[in-house]
XYZ file of C-alpha atoms in Angstrom:
631
model
C 79.444 24.617 -53.824
C 76.960 22.233 -55.486
C 79.136 21.491 -58.548
C 80.622 18.035 -58.375
C 78.375 16.823 -55.549
C 75.760 14.118 -55.628
C 72.073 15.114 -56.010
C 71.144 13.688 -52.601
C 73.663 16.064 -51.080
C 72.221 19.253 -52.542
C 68.399 18.698 -53.060
C 66.579 19.006 -49.764
C 64.380 16.084 -48.758
C 65.992 13.514 -51.062
C 66.948 10.612 -48.867
C 67.423 6.934 -49.480
C 63.643 6.280 -49.272
C 63.172 8.834 -52.072
C 65.633 7.290 -54.493
C 62.909 6.925 -57.167
C 63.494 10.661 -57.844
C 67.063 9.883 -58.970
C 65.898 7.075 -61.229
C 63.412 9.398 -62.887
C 66.069 12.052 -63.468
C 68.438 9.461 -64.954
C 65.818 8.278 -67.442
C 65.175 11.881 -68.515
C 68.969 12.423 -69.032
C 69.316 9.219 -71.063
C 66.076 9.347 -73.107
C 65.452 13.059 -73.383
C 61.772 12.521 -72.537
C 60.664 15.195 -70.025
C 58.670 14.231 -66.893
C 56.227 16.169 -64.705
C 54.974 14.816 -61.402
C 54.132 15.726 -57.816
C 56.226 14.591 -54.940
C 55.811 15.154 -51.211
C 58.789 15.384 -48.949
C 57.792 13.750 -45.682
C 60.929 15.091 -44.078
C 60.087 18.727 -44.901
C 56.316 18.322 -44.950
C 56.202 20.028 -48.343
C 54.579 18.986 -51.618
C 56.373 19.909 -54.873
C 55.326 20.112 -58.504
C 58.450 18.651 -60.193
C 59.400 19.227 -63.874
C 62.443 17.361 -65.300
C 63.917 17.797 -68.845
C 67.269 17.270 -70.703
C 69.029 20.495 -71.628
C 71.989 18.599 -73.178
C 72.951 14.954 -73.761
C 73.326 13.052 -70.521
C 72.128 16.022 -68.505
C 68.881 16.562 -66.522
C 67.473 19.881 -65.367
C 64.808 19.901 -62.618
C 62.496 22.675 -61.366
C 60.634 22.465 -58.041
C 57.435 24.441 -57.248
C 56.019 24.414 -53.687
C 52.293 23.527 -54.114
C 51.615 22.579 -50.494
C 48.931 25.242 -49.867
C 47.135 24.401 -53.101
C 46.965 20.708 -52.207
C 45.639 21.503 -48.737
C 42.948 23.726 -50.264
C 41.917 20.967 -52.666
C 41.689 18.513 -49.759
C 39.514 20.888 -47.823
C 37.224 21.350 -50.827
C 36.846 17.612 -51.188
C 35.998 17.283 -47.503
C 33.520 20.168 -47.750
C 31.831 18.535 -50.744
C 31.459 15.268 -48.849
C 30.190 17.082 -45.746
C 27.701 19.067 -47.816
C 26.051 15.833 -48.928
C 25.490 14.593 -45.376
C 22.129 13.225 -44.180
C 21.437 16.513 -42.435
C 19.866 19.303 -44.447
C 22.239 22.192 -45.184
C 21.325 25.641 -46.413
C 23.829 28.431 -47.183
C 22.764 32.065 -47.534
C 24.565 35.320 -48.065
C 24.669 38.094 -45.485
C 21.178 39.241 -46.588
C 19.747 35.713 -45.984
C 19.343 35.041 -49.708
C 19.760 31.322 -50.323
C 22.901 30.454 -52.284
C 22.916 26.690 -52.019
C 21.094 23.721 -50.446
C 22.086 20.088 -50.331
C 20.137 16.976 -51.390
C 19.077 16.164 -47.813
C 17.498 19.607 -47.553
C 15.511 19.144 -50.781
C 14.266 15.746 -49.594
C 13.233 17.249 -46.269
C 11.366 20.241 -47.676
C 10.138 18.878 -51.016
C 11.622 21.893 -52.835
C 14.211 21.383 -55.610
C 17.474 23.314 -55.296
C 16.583 25.732 -58.125
C 13.300 26.546 -56.347
C 15.230 27.607 -53.247
C 18.227 29.528 -54.649
C 17.571 33.231 -54.742
C 14.770 33.032 -52.167
C 14.929 33.566 -48.404
C 14.155 31.005 -45.682
C 10.740 32.661 -45.206
C 9.746 30.333 -48.077
C 9.460 27.547 -45.479
C 7.868 29.520 -42.621
C 4.917 27.834 -40.876
C 3.588 30.857 -38.929
C 3.597 28.692 -35.772
C 6.335 30.878 -34.269
C 5.603 34.523 -33.593
C 7.799 37.550 -34.223
C 9.174 37.433 -30.665
C 10.585 33.962 -31.366
C 12.514 35.142 -34.444
C 13.636 38.303 -32.705
C 15.228 36.248 -29.960
C 16.761 33.861 -32.518
C 18.455 36.654 -34.501
C 19.630 38.323 -31.316
C 21.479 35.114 -30.441
C 23.004 34.794 -33.940
C 24.240 38.385 -34.047
C 25.626 38.421 -30.507
C 27.034 34.907 -30.163
C 27.463 33.879 -33.790
C 25.019 30.953 -33.627
C 21.585 29.714 -32.584
C 20.291 26.223 -31.889
C 16.729 25.101 -31.261
C 13.524 23.539 -32.589
C 11.485 25.195 -35.318
C 8.235 24.342 -37.093
C 8.517 24.770 -40.874
C 6.278 23.951 -43.822
C 7.096 21.573 -46.666
C 6.227 22.303 -50.292
C 3.216 19.963 -49.833
C 1.909 22.223 -47.065
C 2.593 19.700 -44.305
C 4.200 20.993 -41.147
C 7.321 19.391 -39.780
C 9.472 19.973 -36.726
C 13.198 20.429 -37.317
C 16.217 20.656 -35.096
C 18.136 23.642 -36.521
C 21.628 25.074 -35.966
C 22.426 28.432 -37.616
C 26.043 29.628 -37.735
C 27.283 33.028 -38.925
C 30.400 32.878 -41.195
C 32.709 35.899 -40.929
C 35.612 37.163 -43.058
C 39.041 38.176 -41.770
C 37.708 41.614 -40.801
C 34.891 40.044 -38.706
C 32.108 40.901 -41.111
C 29.312 38.345 -41.636
C 29.454 37.052 -45.196
C 27.310 33.927 -44.966
C 24.860 32.017 -42.778
C 24.956 28.235 -42.715
C 22.017 26.268 -41.352
C 22.105 22.527 -40.620
C 18.845 20.819 -39.743
C 17.179 17.452 -39.225
C 13.520 16.438 -39.280
C 12.546 15.406 -35.724
C 8.772 15.203 -36.258
C 8.712 11.432 -35.803
C 11.030 11.646 -32.818
C 8.718 14.165 -31.166
C 5.661 12.021 -31.931
C 7.375 8.948 -30.495
C 8.423 10.886 -27.394
C 4.886 12.191 -26.921
C 3.478 8.687 -27.346
C 5.868 7.356 -24.714
C 4.897 10.244 -22.447
C 1.215 9.525 -23.004
C 1.698 5.850 -22.154
C 3.558 6.806 -18.990
C 1.262 9.566 -17.766
C -2.147 9.285 -19.454
C -4.962 6.756 -19.468
C -5.232 5.262 -22.956
C -9.039 4.939 -22.880
C -10.142 8.344 -21.567
C -6.972 10.388 -22.315
C -7.121 11.652 -18.733
C -4.031 11.797 -16.499
C -3.348 8.443 -14.862
C -2.506 7.729 -11.222
C 1.207 8.481 -11.687
C 0.679 11.932 -13.185
C -2.162 12.718 -10.786
C -0.066 11.985 -7.688
C 2.632 14.315 -9.039
C 0.071 17.100 -9.509
C -1.407 16.430 -6.077
C 2.036 16.770 -4.530
C 2.560 20.098 -6.345
C -0.889 21.334 -5.293
C -0.289 20.480 -1.651
C 3.106 22.197 -1.687
C 1.493 25.325 -3.147
C -1.339 25.113 -0.617
C 1.076 24.927 2.315
C 2.961 27.940 0.970
C -0.061 30.137 0.179
C -2.383 29.078 2.992
C -5.211 28.496 0.484
C -6.920 25.146 0.784
C -7.917 22.674 -1.903
C -10.311 19.742 -2.200
C -10.091 16.174 -3.430
C -13.125 14.276 -4.721
C -12.983 10.530 -5.344
C -15.723 9.129 -7.615
C -16.663 5.506 -8.080
C -19.419 4.445 -10.488
C -22.248 2.463 -8.925
C -22.936 -0.982 -10.401
C -20.401 -0.547 -13.186
C -19.710 -4.286 -13.206
C -23.327 -4.866 -14.194
C -22.805 -2.743 -17.341
C -19.793 -4.830 -18.358
C -21.539 -8.113 -17.563
C -24.840 -7.344 -19.288
C -23.920 -4.995 -22.157
C -20.298 -5.950 -22.767
C -16.938 -4.324 -22.138
C -17.201 -2.108 -25.227
C -20.278 -0.447 -23.709
C -18.441 -0.214 -20.385
C -15.571 1.575 -22.144
C -18.047 3.933 -23.824
C -19.569 4.766 -20.434
C -16.137 5.533 -18.958
C -15.335 7.870 -21.864
C -18.639 9.721 -21.471
C -18.110 10.020 -17.716
C -14.613 11.429 -18.283
C -15.994 14.025 -20.714
C -18.768 15.131 -18.350
C -16.443 15.479 -15.374
C -13.885 17.444 -17.391
C -16.515 19.808 -18.790
C -17.803 20.515 -15.264
C -14.508 21.715 -13.802
C -12.655 25.011 -13.732
C -9.530 25.569 -15.768
C -6.580 24.559 -13.617
C -8.398 21.739 -11.828
C -7.401 18.161 -12.607
C -9.460 15.058 -13.252
C -7.734 11.688 -13.533
C -8.736 8.089 -13.953
C -7.120 5.955 -11.280
C -8.216 2.684 -12.841
C -11.378 0.685 -13.441
C -14.401 2.906 -12.782
C -12.631 5.144 -10.274
C -12.005 8.837 -11.031
C -10.463 11.560 -8.902
C -10.858 15.339 -9.088
C -8.293 17.783 -7.693
C -9.637 21.280 -7.021
C -6.940 23.809 -6.153
C -6.766 27.305 -4.651
C -10.351 27.262 -3.326
C -9.969 29.597 -0.348
C -8.573 30.083 3.155
C -11.682 29.578 5.285
C -12.444 25.889 5.873
C -16.219 26.363 5.899
C -16.117 28.380 2.694
C -13.919 25.757 1.030
C -16.241 22.961 2.156
C -19.264 24.765 0.703
C -17.553 25.346 -2.638
C -16.322 21.761 -2.768
C -19.812 20.519 -1.979
C -21.189 22.611 -4.846
C -18.667 21.031 -7.208
C -19.578 17.556 -5.963
C -23.297 18.267 -6.336
C -22.710 19.508 -9.872
C -20.856 16.309 -10.712
C -23.683 14.231 -9.228
C -26.212 16.062 -11.387
C -24.100 15.663 -14.527
C -23.552 11.940 -13.983
C -27.225 11.289 -13.154
C -28.221 12.297 -16.673
C -28.772 9.308 -19.005
C -25.782 8.003 -20.953
C -26.152 6.770 -24.512
C -24.766 3.250 -24.762
C -25.211 2.020 -28.304
C -28.661 3.135 -29.373
C -30.208 3.006 -25.913
C -30.143 5.404 -22.958
C -28.652 3.984 -19.773
C -28.534 5.324 -16.220
C -25.514 5.093 -13.962
C -24.727 6.994 -10.798
C -21.580 7.834 -8.814
C -20.648 7.619 -5.172
C -18.392 10.538 -4.223
C -16.028 10.969 -1.305
C -14.712 14.470 -0.536
C -11.925 15.753 1.650
C -10.277 19.151 2.199
C -6.498 19.641 2.359
C -4.284 22.491 3.527
C -0.886 21.144 2.518
C 0.104 19.978 5.980
C -0.999 16.423 5.144
C 0.765 13.918 2.896
C -0.698 12.919 -0.491
C -1.165 9.392 0.833
C -3.217 10.665 3.782
C -5.433 12.772 1.517
C -6.060 9.885 -0.864
C -6.916 7.634 2.069
C -9.342 10.206 3.483
C -11.129 10.573 0.139
C -11.350 6.792 -0.158
C -12.876 6.521 3.316
C -15.423 9.225 2.466
C -16.300 7.451 -0.782
C -16.750 4.192 1.121
C -19.243 5.918 3.422
C -21.028 7.283 0.374
C -21.471 3.698 -0.818
C -22.690 2.617 2.599
C -25.200 5.490 2.662
C -27.043 4.082 -0.331
C -24.843 5.196 -3.267
C -25.419 8.121 -5.616
C -24.447 10.400 -2.745
C -21.701 12.758 -1.632
C -19.973 12.301 1.709
C -17.272 14.344 3.483
C -14.339 12.848 5.327
C -13.995 13.612 9.009
C -12.231 12.097 11.988
C -15.270 10.028 12.903
C -15.023 8.371 9.517
C -11.371 7.542 10.175
C -12.219 6.076 13.541
C -15.029 4.029 11.999
C -12.653 2.636 9.359
C -10.036 1.800 11.995
C -12.701 0.026 14.039
C -13.838 -1.820 10.914
C -10.291 -3.030 10.211
C -9.793 -4.051 13.842
C -13.083 -5.950 13.846
C -12.126 -7.809 10.690
C -8.807 -8.859 12.240
C -10.576 -10.069 15.371
C -13.103 -11.984 13.270
C -10.325 -13.927 11.576
C -8.917 -14.821 14.973
C -12.394 -15.791 16.206
C -12.868 -18.155 13.260
C -9.465 -19.751 13.824
C -9.963 -20.143 17.589
C -13.593 -21.259 17.602
C -15.043 -18.244 19.429
C -18.466 -18.534 17.756
C -21.527 -20.201 19.225
C -25.029 -20.911 17.935
C -28.077 -19.750 19.860
C -31.545 -21.058 19.033
C -34.845 -19.166 18.968
C -37.901 -21.345 19.065
C -40.536 -21.327 16.305
C -44.084 -22.427 17.262
C -47.395 -23.291 15.661
C -50.811 -21.787 16.472
C -50.989 -23.807 19.702
C -47.538 -22.551 20.748
C -46.025 -25.986 20.307
C -42.356 -25.913 19.245
C -41.974 -26.974 15.607
C -38.479 -25.695 14.975
C -35.870 -23.054 15.692
C -33.724 -20.486 13.962
C -29.974 -20.809 14.477
C -28.487 -17.421 15.375
C -24.753 -16.927 15.632
C -23.094 -15.249 18.604
C -19.483 -14.221 19.049
C -17.943 -14.939 22.437
C -15.301 -12.215 22.347
C -12.635 -12.773 25.021
C -12.680 -9.097 26.057
C -16.035 -7.700 24.910
C -18.226 -10.673 25.819
C -21.190 -11.696 23.640
C -21.363 -9.760 20.351
C -24.583 -9.920 18.317
C -24.457 -10.722 14.590
C -25.694 -7.303 13.435
C -22.370 -5.897 14.710
C -20.032 -8.237 12.826
C -21.911 -9.977 9.987
C -21.857 -6.837 7.747
C -18.056 -6.752 8.116
C -17.836 -10.457 7.318
C -20.108 -9.926 4.290
C -17.646 -7.400 2.845
C -14.750 -9.857 3.028
C -14.157 -13.532 2.372
C -14.826 -14.247 6.065
C -18.536 -14.795 5.456
C -17.728 -17.985 3.533
C -15.770 -19.478 6.419
C -18.308 -18.328 9.012
C -21.179 -19.648 6.899
C -19.469 -23.034 6.580
C -18.999 -23.144 10.360
C -22.693 -22.328 10.953
C -23.886 -25.105 8.633
C -21.437 -27.568 10.164
C -22.579 -26.670 13.696
C -26.264 -26.689 12.717
C -26.009 -30.172 11.204
C -24.127 -31.401 14.285
C -26.950 -29.971 16.437
C -29.612 -31.689 14.324
C -27.743 -34.975 14.718
C -27.798 -34.498 18.490
C -31.500 -33.514 18.530
C -32.397 -36.609 16.557
C -31.452 -38.724 19.582
C -33.938 -36.962 21.880
C -37.706 -37.534 21.410
C -38.455 -33.961 22.531
C -36.285 -32.439 19.776
C -36.084 -35.087 17.059
C -38.927 -33.580 15.014
C -37.654 -29.993 15.118
C -36.701 -28.191 11.901
C -33.657 -25.949 12.155
C -33.493 -22.737 10.083
C -30.122 -21.340 8.999
C -29.574 -17.954 7.339
C -27.522 -18.079 4.133
C -25.696 -15.007 2.820
C -25.718 -14.117 -0.853
C -21.948 -14.527 -1.125
C -22.166 -17.933 0.502
C -25.001 -18.976 -1.801
C -23.036 -17.923 -4.913
C -19.901 -19.812 -3.905
C -19.200 -22.318 -6.712
C -18.978 -25.305 -4.347
C -21.772 -24.379 -1.936
C -24.161 -27.202 -2.870
C -21.442 -29.858 -2.874
C -20.099 -28.778 0.524
C -23.604 -28.713 2.002
C -24.380 -32.180 0.636
C -21.173 -33.529 2.213
C -21.953 -31.874 5.565
C -25.484 -33.335 5.653
C -24.183 -36.797 4.760
C -21.358 -36.672 7.303
C -23.769 -35.911 10.177
C -26.469 -38.215 8.782
C -29.036 -35.444 8.873
C -32.370 -35.848 7.140
C -32.672 -33.049 4.596
C -36.223 -32.279 5.681
C -34.996 -31.185 9.103
C -32.788 -28.409 7.714
C -34.266 -25.179 6.423
C -32.268 -22.513 4.571
C -33.379 -18.892 4.771
C -32.473 -16.590 1.892
C -33.379 -12.914 1.713
C -35.706 -11.489 -0.878
C -32.979 -9.079 -2.009
C -30.957 -12.027 -3.334
C -33.462 -12.378 -6.152
C -32.260 -9.034 -7.509
C -28.787 -10.502 -7.932
C -28.563 -12.849 -10.896
C -32.129 -14.047 -10.287
C -32.132 -16.746 -12.975
C -28.986 -18.389 -11.643
C -30.368 -18.098 -8.091
C -33.510 -19.984 -9.131
C -31.430 -22.753 -10.714
C -29.336 -22.979 -7.561
C -32.430 -23.211 -5.352
C -33.753 -26.013 -7.545
C -30.524 -27.914 -6.858
C -30.933 -27.345 -3.116
C -34.510 -28.576 -3.323
C -33.283 -31.901 -4.682
C -31.426 -32.411 -1.369
C -34.802 -32.415 0.416
C -34.127 -29.117 2.188
C -36.816 -26.626 3.147
C -36.363 -23.146 1.662
C -37.674 -19.974 3.305
C -37.831 -16.538 1.688
C -36.748 -14.199 4.479
C -37.705 -10.525 5.011
C -40.561 -10.848 2.540
C -42.159 -7.548 1.549
C -39.078 -5.415 2.103
C -37.432 -6.035 -1.265
C -38.336 -5.456 -4.874
C -38.512 -8.928 -6.345
C -40.996 -9.716 -9.059
C -43.953 -11.952 -8.220
C -43.275 -13.744 -11.490
C -40.106 -15.102 -9.906
C -41.922 -16.066 -6.719
C -44.168 -18.530 -8.529
C -41.101 -20.160 -10.071
C -39.148 -20.537 -6.827
C -39.129 -23.868 -4.978
C -40.068 -21.998 -1.786
C -41.700 -23.840 1.127
C -42.203 -20.867 3.381
C -42.390 -17.068 3.435
C -41.170 -15.217 6.508
C -43.102 -11.998 7.190
C -40.658 -9.303 8.186
C -40.715 -7.990 11.758
C -41.168 -4.403 10.482
C -44.768 -5.276 9.485
C -45.473 -7.198 12.695
C -44.144 -4.452 14.962
C -46.765 -1.844 14.001
C -49.598 -4.049 12.835
C -51.709 -3.325 15.926
C -51.663 0.439 15.313
C -51.141 0.681 11.553
C -53.992 -0.642 9.398
C -51.726 -0.622 6.353
C -49.414 -3.175 7.946
C -52.242 -5.527 8.847
C -53.590 -5.175 5.302
C -50.191 -6.061 3.863
C -49.903 -9.068 6.168
C -53.372 -10.276 5.095
C -52.286 -9.938 1.450
C -48.970 -11.749 1.930
C -50.564 -14.684 3.764
C -53.395 -15.012 1.233
C -50.965 -14.913 -1.677
C -48.661 -17.490 -0.045
C -51.523 -19.901 0.658
C -52.780 -19.570 -2.913
C -49.290 -20.622 -4.032
C -49.321 -23.487 -1.484
C -46.565 -21.837 0.554
C -46.644 -21.712 4.359
C -45.964 -18.544 6.349
C -44.041 -17.634 9.481
C -44.065 -14.235 11.218
C -40.976 -13.042 13.071
C -40.729 -10.462 15.830
C -43.963 -11.482 17.598
C -43.836 -9.950 21.089
C -47.431 -9.537 22.285
C -50.585 -11.638 22.504
C -52.436 -8.994 20.518
C -49.975 -9.365 17.636
C -50.336 -13.136 17.843
C -54.141 -12.967 17.704
C -54.106 -10.686 14.633
C -51.641 -12.977 12.876
C -53.641 -16.074 13.787
C -56.863 -14.446 12.545
C -55.027 -13.651 9.293
C -54.164 -17.320 8.815
C -50.454 -17.258 9.634
C -49.054 -20.778 10.134
C -46.075 -20.416 12.482
C -44.513 -17.741 14.690
C -41.219 -16.610 16.133
C -40.431 -13.903 18.659
C -39.791 -12.972 22.248
C -43.386 -13.878 23.129
C -42.326 -17.531 22.818
C -38.697 -17.305 23.822
C -35.452 -15.447 23.362
C -32.465 -16.999 21.543
C -30.826 -19.500 23.911
C -27.624 -21.574 23.966
C -28.042 -25.225 22.996
C -28.439 -26.738 26.475
C -30.910 -24.088 27.695
C -32.909 -24.382 24.494
C -33.213 -28.151 24.899
C -34.359 -27.735 28.499
C -36.958 -25.166 27.406
C -38.373 -27.489 24.732
C -38.526 -30.458 27.131
C -40.367 -28.334 29.720
C -43.212 -27.485 27.280
């Protein structure tokens, strides 16, 4: 049937787009030169090995061999060779785990050359960081599922450990028998280190390596959930270092950092395993004690013991540089049962810590409902104070100061708060709150403004024109950067003679930046003001500073005057204070004088001026003026 037909009619796959076959056959028939080549029939999807030769003049004989499977196998081998040289390490073993081949990436990863690996088993790289149970589970997965994937610590030829991500696959023959194992791996040591560093930055304090606020709040939430479920209570202790700012200011921030690290170490070493200590920021640490007990009293006792232990540990000297240094904590403690929210517990601990500070520092205080009520009252009072300052609800009262003949020589200005609902509120009830906020600056400015306005009014009356008016100055007000300039402007605006205004500062102020305080008082002295050292004898100032201060007067504290009639020690102290002041050419004034007997003892001791209920209570401006005119 083929004789006499064209080639394209009888050879499968020869179409018009494959006409080069015919040209090749024609050249073989004409030249007699045989040809061998490969040709793929796209139509049939078959690849042929073609051999063409001339059996007789002008004839061409062609043989076709189907080599499709061989070509596919070669292609797969080429792809396998390329894949074997990937960036991932590849190791191939036989069914007994003897290494047959490794790629270049594997040798770079492990440090072993290929010839050092072939014939060995993967135990060559074992780090001993995984136990036998780990490998037992790994092989169970390979044999039952045909593969395993996970992270594994191995050892390089250098001895260094590295973490690899490893996939092991079992290769089976047509009967399902395992003939090879292929492992592909990558070194993820740096990835793990980077991930851990990111985690540390997110959850740990970089200075102390303690959990930070974010991680702590998560653990607190977990602890409270567990407490609510089990019925066993826990405790929270909030610690704040006393006078930490002084360490930074005097010794430097590097010494402050060293102190924080030592504090973190001591707290951590004092706790049970399972408890948490975290640094919330600055010099504030928090301790979470879990699973303490079910009985509230028992839990409180155990928590108190922990707090006392922490106090003792942190009262030991710290080594800052080459010198020992003392620093103490104030600790607030609260108990939780899991019914509260984390925010409520943190707030309770903060309130307790605040009361620890108020109690003199270096103490431990529990939270209770009375504390909460006190804090709420404090916040309410502060809000009302701001309103009072805006609406002019303050008023100055004046308590007369007299000489030995009971003649008025001056007065002390004492602030009163005319509360619209509570009536007159004395300064001891609201000044401490103002001192803890910025309100004391505004209130202090108002007092000086009102005092200067009063002096301007007194100057017009012959009965009051010679009076000297004393005004108490708070430490925060005194340290305000523009205090002197504002005072100078106020005096000038009211045309007050500086000698008629007297500023009273407390002895305790000398403990705070004493050198700068002395320089500031020298500046005030240039304004012609009188300066009185208030509450003398109750503080701890050095007498060496006293001789350097531009002080005009020392005020003897009422605590000495009160018991001087019955306590010989008080009268002895008063004698000493007056004698010392006179030797330094400083006048004296005693406050709190209430009886003639007290007055006589003070007069006999040489005191210059006096103040107290014996001579008059604090009075509003008009009543005070009438009292002075009547004398």
